[in-house]
């Protein structure tokens, strides 16, 4: 189940607009029609045409005499999570001067879609709606243009740009219960059994009482059966509990959609979820699940657009991880060299990437060779080659062959691979559940 995260409301005050008034095209057309009718009446000697033209000329003359004031227009937009949980809600307040009778507000949203509403002065102070968003991360949500209509419709203003409302849209997250663990847990306390003796874990063995053992651990039945000398006491010993250490590594150097013709950067405007959208969703889902289980989670970004977050736990640390993951943006140059991040010892490393080059794959294999358990999350969307020409299809085949060989080399070196596709095939939760099963020795 995908659960969207909420973002706080953000008021975006716009610039103070000084409207530029012009005569209404309807007024100009009415004046021209009145003059034409009066001229025809004089030329043809038909006074009824002049009688018809008289009220039109009077109305147009009165309209030209009215001069709208030089009042200012204030526009402010506030963004907030939508009540339905889908998209971003907005509230726009337009302060209309007394010289205007109505206002036309044009809303421009993603994809250059335009919606125009014409309302009166009172209604203009509480315009609200929802903007559907397809992608997560930093983006422009809403752009407004304002035009005023004078009293009687005799004058209008030139459309003026209002505020541009931008926001960091948080990615949704999937709820998961079964998660893979590192090869060993090293924390002081937590929800997982460790290999060292202590309190809180599963049963380990029964041994003679030693200094430091607690009296409540004495097994009186075992003592009665096995005691050989007076004073011998046997205690039940258990394993200590510990938390897991997880490091999320996001490869945010590129952002690819399903259309392969846009992978070269010449075409834009992906309609579906892109690779970076899936990467943000995967990172937020894993961070939420691990922190909820009491583990410590850190973050590294190969693209360098987001700051690194050291491993930690708790609600405040989870909010810090979510905001940092949501702010990951494409680095701009996917071929740029990325320095290999440092990860703590005995940690589970989760590499989230499209693996279209050797950078992330070589890092994953290096971490696996040094003893870390590494899980590679493939976030490349399902490619669509329906609009590609023969040259683009050939390039795509070559790129796919290289990528398949790269993924095969990773799995051969011990890197565990899952595909993060929320639409078809096995869900990520099912794949992670398979990885969470204990592996047999040998």
Short mmCIF file of C-alpha atoms in Angstrom, two decimals:
data_model
loop_
_atom_site.label_atom_id
_atom_site.label_comp_id
_atom_site.label_asym_id
_atom_site.label_seq_id
_atom_site.Cartn_x
_atom_site.Cartn_y
_atom_site.Cartn_z
CA UNK A 1 0.00 0.00 0.00
CA UNK A 2 1.39 3.37 -0.96
CA UNK A 3 1.08 6.05 1.70
CA UNK A 4 1.82 9.69 0.75
CA UNK A 5 3.60 11.85 3.28
CA UNK A 6 2.28 15.25 4.20
CA UNK A 7 4.07 18.53 3.64
CA UNK A 8 3.50 21.65 5.73
CA UNK A 9 1.51 24.57 4.36
CA UNK A 10 3.65 27.19 2.67
CA UNK A 11 2.29 30.68 1.98
CA UNK A 12 3.80 32.19 -1.16
CA UNK A 13 3.21 35.96 -1.32
CA UNK A 14 3.31 37.35 -4.81
CA UNK A 15 4.50 40.72 -6.07
CA UNK A 16 2.24 43.75 -5.74
CA UNK A 17 0.60 44.16 -9.15
CA UNK A 18 0.01 47.60 -10.65
CA UNK A 19 -2.72 46.84 -13.24
CA UNK A 20 -2.53 48.37 -16.70
CA UNK A 21 -6.06 49.27 -17.82
CA UNK A 22 -7.14 49.14 -21.45
CA UNK A 23 -10.56 49.61 -23.04
CA UNK A 24 -12.65 46.51 -23.34
CA UNK A 25 -12.75 45.04 -26.85
CA UNK A 26 -16.54 44.79 -26.53
CA UNK A 27 -16.73 48.53 -25.81
CA UNK A 28 -14.56 49.38 -28.81
CA UNK A 29 -16.63 47.07 -31.02
CA UNK A 30 -19.87 48.67 -29.75
CA UNK A 31 -18.55 52.17 -30.51
CA UNK A 32 -17.53 51.10 -34.01
CA UNK A 33 -20.93 49.52 -34.60
CA UNK A 34 -22.72 52.68 -33.39
CA UNK A 35 -20.67 54.92 -35.68
CA UNK A 36 -21.29 52.56 -38.60
CA UNK A 37 -25.05 52.53 -38.01
CA UNK A 38 -25.19 56.32 -37.66
CA UNK A 39 -23.19 56.74 -40.87
CA UNK A 40 -25.47 54.40 -42.76
CA UNK A 41 -28.50 56.29 -41.48
CA UNK A 42 -27.11 59.59 -42.75
CA UNK A 43 -26.09 58.17 -46.12
CA UNK A 44 -29.30 56.30 -46.81
CA UNK A 45 -31.65 58.78 -45.20
CA UNK A 46 -33.06 56.21 -42.81
CA UNK A 47 -33.51 57.78 -39.37
CA UNK A 48 -34.35 54.44 -37.71
CA UNK A 49 -30.70 53.38 -38.08
CA UNK A 50 -29.61 56.53 -36.27
CA UNK A 51 -32.16 55.83 -33.52
CA UNK A 52 -30.71 52.33 -33.07
CA UNK A 53 -27.16 53.68 -33.00
CA UNK A 54 -27.94 56.39 -30.39
CA UNK A 55 -28.06 54.15 -27.23
CA UNK A 56 -24.99 52.28 -28.40
CA UNK A 57 -23.03 55.55 -28.81
CA UNK A 58 -24.25 56.86 -25.45
CA UNK A 59 -23.23 53.68 -23.65
CA UNK A 60 -19.83 53.65 -25.34
CA UNK A 61 -19.30 57.33 -24.55
CA UNK A 62 -20.07 56.81 -20.87
CA UNK A 63 -17.72 53.85 -20.82
CA UNK A 64 -14.89 55.91 -22.27
CA UNK A 65 -15.45 58.62 -19.68
CA UNK A 66 -14.97 56.21 -16.81
CA UNK A 67 -11.36 56.04 -15.72
CA UNK A 68 -10.47 53.10 -13.42
CA UNK A 69 -8.31 53.98 -10.46
CA UNK A 70 -4.64 53.15 -10.04
CA UNK A 71 -5.23 50.68 -7.21
CA UNK A 72 -2.91 47.79 -6.46
CA UNK A 73 -3.67 44.07 -6.58
CA UNK A 74 -2.26 41.67 -3.99
CA UNK A 75 -2.07 37.94 -4.77
CA UNK A 76 -0.91 35.25 -2.32
CA UNK A 77 -0.89 31.45 -2.71
CA UNK A 78 -0.65 28.90 0.09
CA UNK A 79 0.28 25.27 -0.57
CA UNK A 80 -0.83 22.45 1.70
CA UNK A 81 -1.44 18.69 1.47
CA UNK A 82 -4.66 17.88 -0.34
CA UNK A 83 -7.54 16.52 1.75
CA UNK A 84 -7.79 13.50 -0.55
CA UNK A 85 -4.12 12.66 -0.03
CA UNK A 86 -3.43 12.96 -3.76
CA UNK A 87 -1.65 15.97 -5.15
CA UNK A 88 -1.01 19.34 -3.56
CA UNK A 89 -3.79 21.61 -2.36
CA UNK A 90 -3.63 25.36 -2.92
CA UNK A 91 -5.45 28.43 -1.64
CA UNK A 92 -5.13 31.66 -3.61
CA UNK A 93 -6.25 35.01 -2.22
CA UNK A 94 -6.67 37.93 -4.63
CA UNK A 95 -7.32 41.37 -3.16
CA UNK A 96 -9.36 43.17 -5.84
CA UNK A 97 -9.55 47.01 -5.81
CA UNK A 98 -12.97 48.76 -5.71
CA UNK A 99 -12.59 49.91 -9.31
CA UNK A 100 -12.84 46.29 -10.51
CA UNK A 101 -16.05 44.28 -10.70
CA UNK A 102 -14.58 40.83 -11.37
CA UNK A 103 -11.23 39.11 -11.77
CA UNK A 104 -10.00 36.41 -14.13
CA UNK A 105 -7.34 34.13 -12.65
CA UNK A 106 -5.38 31.77 -14.87
CA UNK A 107 -3.76 28.78 -13.14
CA UNK A 108 -0.89 27.04 -14.90
CA UNK A 109 0.12 23.64 -13.56
CA UNK A 110 2.53 20.90 -14.64
CA UNK A 111 2.54 20.07 -18.31
CA UNK A 112 1.59 23.69 -19.19
CA UNK A 113 -2.06 22.92 -18.51
CA UNK A 114 -4.13 26.07 -18.03
CA UNK A 115 -7.34 26.65 -16.11
CA UNK A 116 -9.12 30.04 -16.12
CA UNK A 117 -11.75 31.06 -13.58
CA UNK A 118 -13.72 34.32 -13.55
CA UNK A 119 -15.16 35.30 -10.17
CA UNK A 120 -16.41 38.37 -8.39
CA UNK A 121 -14.53 40.32 -5.75
CA UNK A 122 -15.74 38.31 -2.77
CA UNK A 123 -15.10 34.93 -4.34
CA UNK A 124 -11.59 36.00 -5.38
CA UNK A 125 -10.49 36.03 -1.74
CA UNK A 126 -10.94 32.27 -1.29
CA UNK A 127 -9.96 30.33 -4.39
CA UNK A 128 -8.97 26.76 -3.53
CA UNK A 129 -8.32 23.55 -5.37
CA UNK A 130 -5.98 20.61 -5.85
CA UNK A 131 -3.08 20.27 -8.28
CA UNK A 132 -2.37 16.65 -9.25
CA UNK A 133 1.34 15.87 -9.17
CA UNK A 134 3.02 12.93 -10.86
CA UNK A 135 6.57 13.35 -9.62
CA UNK A 136 8.11 13.82 -6.22
CA UNK A 137 10.94 16.15 -5.22
CA UNK A 138 11.45 19.89 -5.75
CA UNK A 139 9.20 21.25 -8.48
CA UNK A 140 7.01 24.15 -9.54
CA UNK A 141 3.44 23.40 -8.53
CA UNK A 142 1.36 26.41 -9.55
CA UNK A 143 1.78 29.63 -11.54
CA UNK A 144 -0.91 32.33 -11.62
CA UNK A 145 -1.83 35.24 -13.92
CA UNK A 146 -4.40 37.85 -12.95
CA UNK A 147 -6.60 40.11 -15.11
CA UNK A 148 -9.25 42.56 -13.80
CA UNK A 149 -12.60 43.51 -15.31
CA UNK A 150 -13.79 47.07 -14.69
CA UNK A 151 -17.30 48.05 -13.62
CA UNK A 152 -19.79 47.64 -16.41
CA UNK A 153 -17.27 45.70 -18.45
CA UNK A 154 -15.90 48.86 -20.02
CA UNK A 155 -12.22 48.23 -19.22
CA UNK A 156 -9.92 45.28 -18.60
CA UNK A 157 -6.33 44.93 -17.49
CA UNK A 158 -3.47 43.23 -19.24
CA UNK A 159 -2.80 39.78 -17.65
CA UNK A 160 -0.10 40.21 -15.03
CA UNK A 161 1.99 37.35 -13.56
CA UNK A 162 1.28 36.47 -9.95
CA UNK A 163 3.22 34.30 -7.52
CA UNK A 164 5.00 31.12 -8.56
CA UNK A 165 4.34 28.44 -5.95
CA UNK A 166 7.04 25.78 -5.70
CA UNK A 167 7.32 22.98 -3.18
CA UNK A 168 9.24 19.83 -2.36
CA UNK A 169 6.69 17.09 -2.92
CA UNK A 170 7.38 14.18 -0.55
CA UNK A 171 7.49 10.73 -2.14
CA UNK A 172 4.99 8.06 -1.09
CA UNK A 173 6.20 5.03 0.81
CA UNK A 174 5.26 1.38 0.85
CA UNK A 175 4.53 -0.41 4.10
CA UNK A 176 6.84 -3.37 4.64
CA UNK A 177 7.18 -5.76 7.54
CA UNK A 178 9.90 -8.23 6.52
CA UNK A 179 13.32 -6.70 5.89
CA UNK A 180 16.80 -8.12 5.22
CA UNK A 181 19.34 -7.78 8.01
CA UNK A 182 23.13 -7.27 7.90
CA UNK A 183 25.44 -10.24 8.46
CA UNK A 184 25.79 -9.27 12.11
CA UNK A 185 24.25 -6.66 14.38
CA UNK A 186 26.54 -4.64 16.61
CA UNK A 187 24.29 -2.25 18.50
CA UNK A 188 24.00 -2.12 22.27
CA UNK A 189 20.27 -2.79 22.32
CA UNK A 190 17.49 -3.29 19.82
CA UNK A 191 14.94 -5.71 18.44
CA UNK A 192 17.29 -8.31 16.93
CA UNK A 193 19.23 -11.16 18.50
CA UNK A 194 23.00 -10.76 18.48
CA UNK A 195 25.77 -13.32 18.87
CA UNK A 196 27.05 -12.03 22.22
CA UNK A 197 25.59 -13.01 25.59
CA UNK A 198 23.33 -10.60 27.41
CA UNK A 199 19.72 -9.86 28.28
CA UNK A 200 16.56 -9.68 26.23
CA UNK A 201 17.35 -12.16 23.47
CA UNK A 202 16.72 -15.82 22.75
CA UNK A 203 17.87 -18.70 24.92
CA UNK A 204 21.60 -19.46 24.70
CA UNK A 205 22.58 -22.17 27.19
CA UNK A 206 22.64 -23.21 30.85
CA UNK A 207 25.83 -22.68 32.87
CA UNK A 208 27.05 -22.55 36.44
CA UNK A 209 26.33 -19.41 38.39
CA UNK A 210 29.19 -16.90 38.05
CA UNK A 211 29.82 -13.46 39.54
CA UNK A 212 27.65 -10.95 37.69
CA UNK A 213 24.75 -13.32 37.00
CA UNK A 214 21.37 -12.20 38.26
CA UNK A 215 19.51 -14.24 40.85
CA UNK A 216 16.32 -14.21 38.79
CA UNK A 217 18.12 -16.24 36.11
CA UNK A 218 18.67 -19.24 38.38
CA UNK A 219 17.05 -22.37 36.94
CA UNK A 220 16.00 -24.26 40.04
CA UNK A 221 14.84 -27.37 38.17
CA UNK A 222 18.14 -27.69 36.30
CA UNK A 223 20.01 -27.04 39.55
CA UNK A 224 18.12 -29.84 41.31
CA UNK A 225 18.98 -32.31 38.53
CA UNK A 226 22.58 -31.35 37.74
CA UNK A 227 24.05 -29.96 40.95
CA UNK A 228 26.99 -32.18 42.06
CA UNK A 229 28.09 -30.26 45.13
CA UNK A 230 26.24 -28.22 47.70
CA UNK A 231 26.03 -24.62 46.59
CA UNK A 232 26.12 -25.31 42.84
CA UNK A 233 23.59 -23.15 41.01
CA UNK A 234 22.72 -23.19 37.35
CA UNK A 235 21.49 -20.13 35.46
CA UNK A 236 19.82 -19.73 32.09
CA UNK A 237 21.84 -17.50 29.79
CA UNK A 238 20.45 -15.70 26.73
CA UNK A 239 21.72 -13.68 23.82
CA UNK A 240 21.78 -9.90 23.93
CA UNK A 241 19.62 -7.80 21.62
CA UNK A 242 21.00 -5.24 19.19
CA UNK A 243 19.88 -2.91 16.42
CA UNK A 244 20.84 -3.14 12.78
CA UNK A 245 22.87 -0.51 10.97
CA UNK A 246 21.57 0.36 7.49
CA UNK A 247 23.11 2.79 4.99
CA UNK A 248 21.00 3.92 2.01
CA UNK A 249 23.04 4.98 -1.03
CA UNK A 250 21.00 6.86 -3.66
CA UNK A 251 22.37 7.35 -7.16
CA UNK A 252 20.69 10.62 -8.06
CA UNK A 253 22.88 11.49 -11.02
CA UNK A 254 20.16 10.91 -13.62
CA UNK A 255 16.38 10.95 -13.88
CA UNK A 256 15.00 8.71 -16.63
CA UNK A 257 11.42 8.10 -17.70
CA UNK A 258 9.85 5.21 -19.53
CA UNK A 259 10.34 6.78 -22.99
CA UNK A 260 13.84 5.86 -24.13
CA UNK A 261 13.90 8.75 -26.61
CA UNK A 262 14.22 11.13 -23.66
CA UNK A 263 17.22 9.39 -22.11
CA UNK A 264 19.60 11.49 -24.16
CA UNK A 265 18.30 14.73 -22.64
CA UNK A 266 16.85 16.13 -25.88
CA UNK A 267 13.20 15.46 -24.98
CA UNK A 268 11.58 16.17 -21.66
CA UNK A 269 8.25 15.90 -19.88
CA UNK A 270 7.95 12.31 -18.59
CA UNK A 271 4.32 11.56 -17.84
CA UNK A 272 4.85 8.55 -15.56
CA UNK A 273 7.11 7.87 -12.63
CA UNK A 274 10.79 8.37 -13.43
CA UNK A 275 13.79 6.51 -12.06
CA UNK A 276 14.43 9.21 -9.47
CA UNK A 277 10.78 9.08 -8.37
CA UNK A 278 11.16 5.34 -7.79
CA UNK A 279 14.49 5.90 -6.04
CA UNK A 280 12.97 8.41 -3.63
CA UNK A 281 10.03 6.07 -2.99
CA UNK A 282 12.33 3.11 -2.33
CA UNK A 283 14.60 5.09 -0.01
CA UNK A 284 11.72 6.57 1.99
CA UNK A 285 9.99 3.19 2.24
CA UNK A 286 13.11 1.44 3.51
CA UNK A 287 14.01 4.24 5.90
CA UNK A 288 10.50 4.28 7.36
CA UNK A 289 10.44 0.50 7.79
CA UNK A 290 13.89 0.21 9.38
CA UNK A 291 13.49 3.16 11.73
CA UNK A 292 10.06 1.85 12.71
CA UNK A 293 11.73 -1.45 13.63
CA UNK A 294 14.16 0.34 15.95
CA UNK A 295 17.21 0.23 13.65
CA UNK A 296 19.66 2.98 12.76
CA UNK A 297 19.59 4.34 9.20
CA UNK A 298 21.99 6.64 7.36
CA UNK A 299 21.94 8.21 3.89
CA UNK A 300 24.52 8.86 1.17
CA UNK A 301 23.91 10.56 -2.20
CA UNK A 302 26.24 9.73 -5.09
CA UNK A 303 25.12 12.78 -7.04
CA UNK A 304 26.02 15.21 -4.28
CA UNK A 305 22.76 17.19 -4.50
CA UNK A 306 21.68 16.19 -0.97
CA UNK A 307 23.66 16.23 2.24
CA UNK A 308 24.73 13.01 3.92
CA UNK A 309 22.86 11.89 7.01
CA UNK A 310 24.72 9.89 9.63
CA UNK A 311 23.04 6.74 10.98
CA UNK A 312 20.49 7.33 13.70
CA UNK A 313 17.02 6.40 14.88
CA UNK A 314 13.86 7.94 16.21
CA UNK A 315 11.03 10.04 14.85
CA UNK A 316 13.02 13.24 14.40
CA UNK A 317 15.77 11.39 12.58
CA UNK A 318 13.18 9.80 10.27
CA UNK A 319 11.78 13.24 9.41
CA UNK A 320 15.31 14.40 8.62
CA UNK A 321 15.79 11.41 6.32
CA UNK A 322 12.49 12.00 4.55
CA UNK A 323 13.18 15.66 3.89
CA UNK A 324 16.70 14.90 2.66
CA UNK A 325 15.53 12.12 0.34
CA UNK A 326 12.77 14.32 -1.07
CA UNK A 327 15.34 17.02 -1.91
CA UNK A 328 17.52 14.72 -4.05
CA UNK A 329 17.70 16.16 -7.58
CA UNK A 330 19.56 15.07 -10.73
CA UNK A 331 23.19 16.11 -10.63
CA UNK A 332 23.09 17.27 -14.24
CA UNK A 333 26.13 15.30 -15.41
CA UNK A 334 25.56 11.57 -15.12
CA UNK A 335 29.09 10.86 -16.34
CA UNK A 336 30.75 12.84 -13.58
CA UNK A 337 32.87 10.88 -11.15
CA UNK A 338 31.31 10.17 -7.78
CA UNK A 339 33.48 9.60 -4.74
CA UNK A 340 32.88 6.33 -2.95
CA UNK A 341 31.08 7.09 0.32
CA UNK A 342 32.33 5.71 3.61
CA UNK A 343 30.01 3.26 5.35
CA UNK A 344 30.33 1.99 8.94
CA UNK A 345 31.50 -1.55 9.59
CA UNK A 346 28.97 -4.39 9.84
CA UNK A 347 26.26 -2.40 8.08
CA UNK A 348 23.70 -3.33 5.48
CA UNK A 349 24.31 -1.25 2.37
CA UNK A 350 21.32 -0.61 0.08
CA UNK A 351 22.34 0.85 -3.29
CA UNK A 352 19.45 2.47 -5.18
CA UNK A 353 20.37 3.11 -8.82
CA UNK A 354 19.54 2.45 -12.46
CA UNK A 355 22.98 0.80 -12.93
CA UNK A 356 23.39 2.23 -16.42
CA UNK A 357 27.10 2.79 -15.79
CA UNK A 358 29.84 1.09 -13.79
CA UNK A 359 30.01 3.63 -10.97
CA UNK A 360 27.27 2.38 -8.64
CA UNK A 361 27.83 -1.26 -9.61
CA UNK A 362 31.56 -1.15 -8.82
CA UNK A 363 30.85 0.45 -5.45
CA UNK A 364 28.30 -2.24 -4.60
CA UNK A 365 30.75 -5.03 -5.51
CA UNK A 366 33.51 -3.35 -3.48
CA UNK A 367 31.32 -3.15 -0.38
CA UNK A 368 30.31 -6.80 -0.82
CA UNK A 369 33.97 -7.83 -1.10
CA UNK A 370 34.80 -6.06 2.17
CA UNK A 371 32.23 -8.06 4.15
CA UNK A 372 29.10 -5.92 3.98
CA UNK A 373 25.77 -7.32 3.00
CA UNK A 374 24.74 -5.34 -0.07
CA UNK A 375 21.25 -5.11 -1.57
CA UNK A 376 20.98 -3.46 -5.00
CA UNK A 377 17.63 -1.85 -5.80
CA UNK A 378 17.07 -1.43 -9.54
CA UNK A 379 14.79 1.58 -10.15
CA UNK A 380 14.91 1.77 -13.94
CA UNK A 381 11.31 2.13 -15.21
CA UNK A 382 9.92 -0.28 -17.77
CA UNK A 383 11.39 1.02 -21.07
CA UNK A 384 9.10 2.09 -23.91
CA UNK A 385 10.62 1.98 -27.40
CA UNK A 386 7.41 2.52 -29.38
CA UNK A 387 8.39 6.06 -30.44
CA UNK A 388 12.10 5.37 -31.02
CA UNK A 389 13.66 5.22 -34.46
CA UNK A 390 16.02 2.46 -35.61
CA UNK A 391 19.14 4.24 -34.37
CA UNK A 392 17.66 4.81 -30.93
CA UNK A 393 16.50 1.19 -30.79
CA UNK A 394 20.02 0.00 -31.61
CA UNK A 395 21.53 2.21 -28.93
CA UNK A 396 18.97 0.97 -26.44
CA UNK A 397 19.82 -2.69 -27.20
CA UNK A 398 23.52 -2.05 -26.67
CA UNK A 399 22.86 -0.20 -23.43
CA UNK A 400 20.57 -2.99 -22.20
CA UNK A 401 23.19 -5.67 -22.95
CA UNK A 402 25.84 -3.79 -21.01
CA UNK A 403 23.45 -3.27 -18.11
CA UNK A 404 22.44 -6.96 -18.01
CA UNK A 405 26.11 -8.00 -17.90
CA UNK A 406 26.68 -5.51 -15.10
CA UNK A 407 23.80 -6.88 -13.04
CA UNK A 408 25.03 -10.45 -13.62
CA UNK A 409 28.50 -9.53 -12.38
CA UNK A 410 27.00 -7.94 -9.27
CA UNK A 411 24.96 -11.00 -8.33
CA UNK A 412 27.99 -13.23 -8.95
CA UNK A 413 29.99 -11.30 -6.34
CA UNK A 414 27.32 -11.65 -3.66
CA UNK A 415 25.20 -8.54 -4.24
CA UNK A 416 21.48 -9.28 -3.83
CA UNK A 417 19.27 -7.66 -6.45
CA UNK A 418 15.62 -6.57 -6.36
CA UNK A 419 13.61 -4.60 -8.92
CA UNK A 420 11.52 -1.71 -7.61
CA UNK A 421 8.51 -1.70 -9.91
CA UNK A 422 5.21 -0.88 -8.21
CA UNK A 423 3.06 -1.59 -11.24
CA UNK A 424 3.72 -5.12 -12.49
CA UNK A 425 5.46 -8.27 -11.33
CA UNK A 426 6.51 -9.07 -7.77
CA UNK A 427 6.04 -6.14 -5.44
CA UNK A 428 9.11 -4.82 -3.60
CA UNK A 429 7.64 -6.04 -0.30
CA UNK A 430 7.55 -9.64 -1.61
CA UNK A 431 11.13 -9.47 -2.87
CA UNK A 432 12.37 -8.04 0.43
CA UNK A 433 10.52 -10.75 2.32
CA UNK A 434 12.43 -13.38 0.34
CA UNK A 435 15.71 -11.67 1.23
CA UNK A 436 14.72 -11.56 4.91
CA UNK A 437 14.65 -15.34 5.18
CA UNK A 438 17.66 -16.84 6.98
CA UNK A 439 20.16 -18.32 4.57
CA UNK A 440 21.42 -21.84 5.01
CA UNK A 441 25.07 -22.33 5.70
CA UNK A 442 27.06 -23.96 2.94
#
